[in-house]
Amino acid sequence: MNNINLIPYLTFENTKEALAYYQDVFGITDIQRESPNEKQAEDMSLNADVNLDDLTLQGSFKILGKQVFCADSFLGKPVVSSLISLMIEVDLHDSEASSALQKLYDRVVESEEVKVIVTFEKKSSGNKYGQIVDKYGITWIFNAVK
């Protein structure tokens, strides 16, 4: 069962805008975005005057080499939920991974586009841990474990 992956799939009101935000603030890479074609728009009963290039049928990006999928919510405005968090965990002994996680945390915090919930620092357990919430209400957990 090693061939099973669990991949985050985020839904936004405007994925095109969200991807620009995550690229600027988080430095995401490998961004892909597919707009619906006219037939797909018709099948989804979208208004004929909608600009299809502004819509995202499916998108994806990578953060620290890990893939995240995303799309627009075609069923109305998505509901923000504090029940979902994304954790990025690295081995504290892997200096390259630990450094990449620290740089990502520093980047997002310096942007002032996120709210820091828990400062990313060493805890009594010896692990480093921190949490931020981005402008879309998604909680990102930074975790470097021994």
Short mmCIF file of C-alpha atoms in Angstrom, two decimals, residues 10-12 17-28 61 63 68 70 79-82 84-88 104-105 107-109 111-118 130-142:
data_model
loop_
_atom_site.label_atom_id
_atom_site.label_comp_id
_atom_site.label_asym_id
_atom_site.label_seq_id
_atom_site.Cartn_x
_atom_site.Cartn_y
_atom_site.Cartn_z
CA LEU A 10 -8.24 23.41 -2.19
CA THR A 11 -11.32 25.24 -3.47
CA PHE A 12 -11.38 28.99 -3.98
CA GLU A 17 -6.12 35.16 -7.87
CA ALA A 18 -5.25 32.62 -5.15
CA LEU A 19 -2.42 31.17 -7.24
CA ALA A 20 -0.96 34.66 -7.70
CA TYR A 21 -1.17 35.19 -3.91
CA TYR A 22 0.53 31.88 -3.10
CA GLN A 23 3.21 32.51 -5.70
CA ASP A 24 3.96 35.94 -4.25
CA VAL A 25 3.69 35.07 -0.55
CA PHE A 26 4.67 31.38 -0.39
CA GLY A 27 6.87 31.14 -3.48
CA ILE A 28 4.93 28.21 -4.93
CA PHE A 61 1.17 23.93 -7.63
CA ILE A 63 5.22 23.96 -2.20
CA VAL A 68 -1.40 20.68 -4.03
CA CYS A 70 -7.01 23.46 -6.52
CA VAL A 79 -17.08 28.33 3.07
CA VAL A 80 -13.97 29.10 5.12
CA SER A 81 -13.36 26.37 7.69
CA SER A 82 -10.97 26.28 10.60
CA ILE A 84 -8.77 22.09 7.76
CA SER A 85 -5.05 22.64 8.24
CA LEU A 86 -2.10 21.76 6.04
CA MET A 87 1.02 20.55 7.84
CA ILE A 88 4.46 20.66 6.30
CA LEU A 104 9.37 29.35 3.84
CA TYR A 105 8.13 30.39 7.28
CA ARG A 107 9.07 34.41 3.76
CA VAL A 108 5.37 34.15 4.56
CA VAL A 109 5.70 36.00 7.87
CA SER A 111 5.07 39.28 3.67
CA GLU A 112 2.63 40.48 6.37
CA GLU A 113 -0.04 38.66 4.31
CA VAL A 114 -0.58 36.02 7.00
CA LYS A 115 -1.57 35.92 10.65
CA VAL A 116 0.92 34.21 12.96
CA ILE A 117 -0.87 31.93 15.42
CA VAL A 118 2.20 30.19 16.89
CA GLY A 130 4.63 27.06 14.24
CA GLN A 131 1.28 27.99 12.71
CA ILE A 132 0.03 30.73 10.43
CA VAL A 133 -3.30 31.46 8.78
CA ASP A 134 -3.29 32.81 5.23
CA LYS A 135 -5.70 35.32 3.72
CA TYR A 136 -8.00 32.49 2.60
CA GLY A 137 -8.37 31.16 6.14
CA ILE A 138 -6.15 28.13 5.56
CA THR A 139 -4.00 27.17 8.52
CA TRP A 140 -0.45 26.16 7.63
CA ILE A 141 1.47 24.18 10.24
CA PHE A 142 5.27 24.21 10.14
#
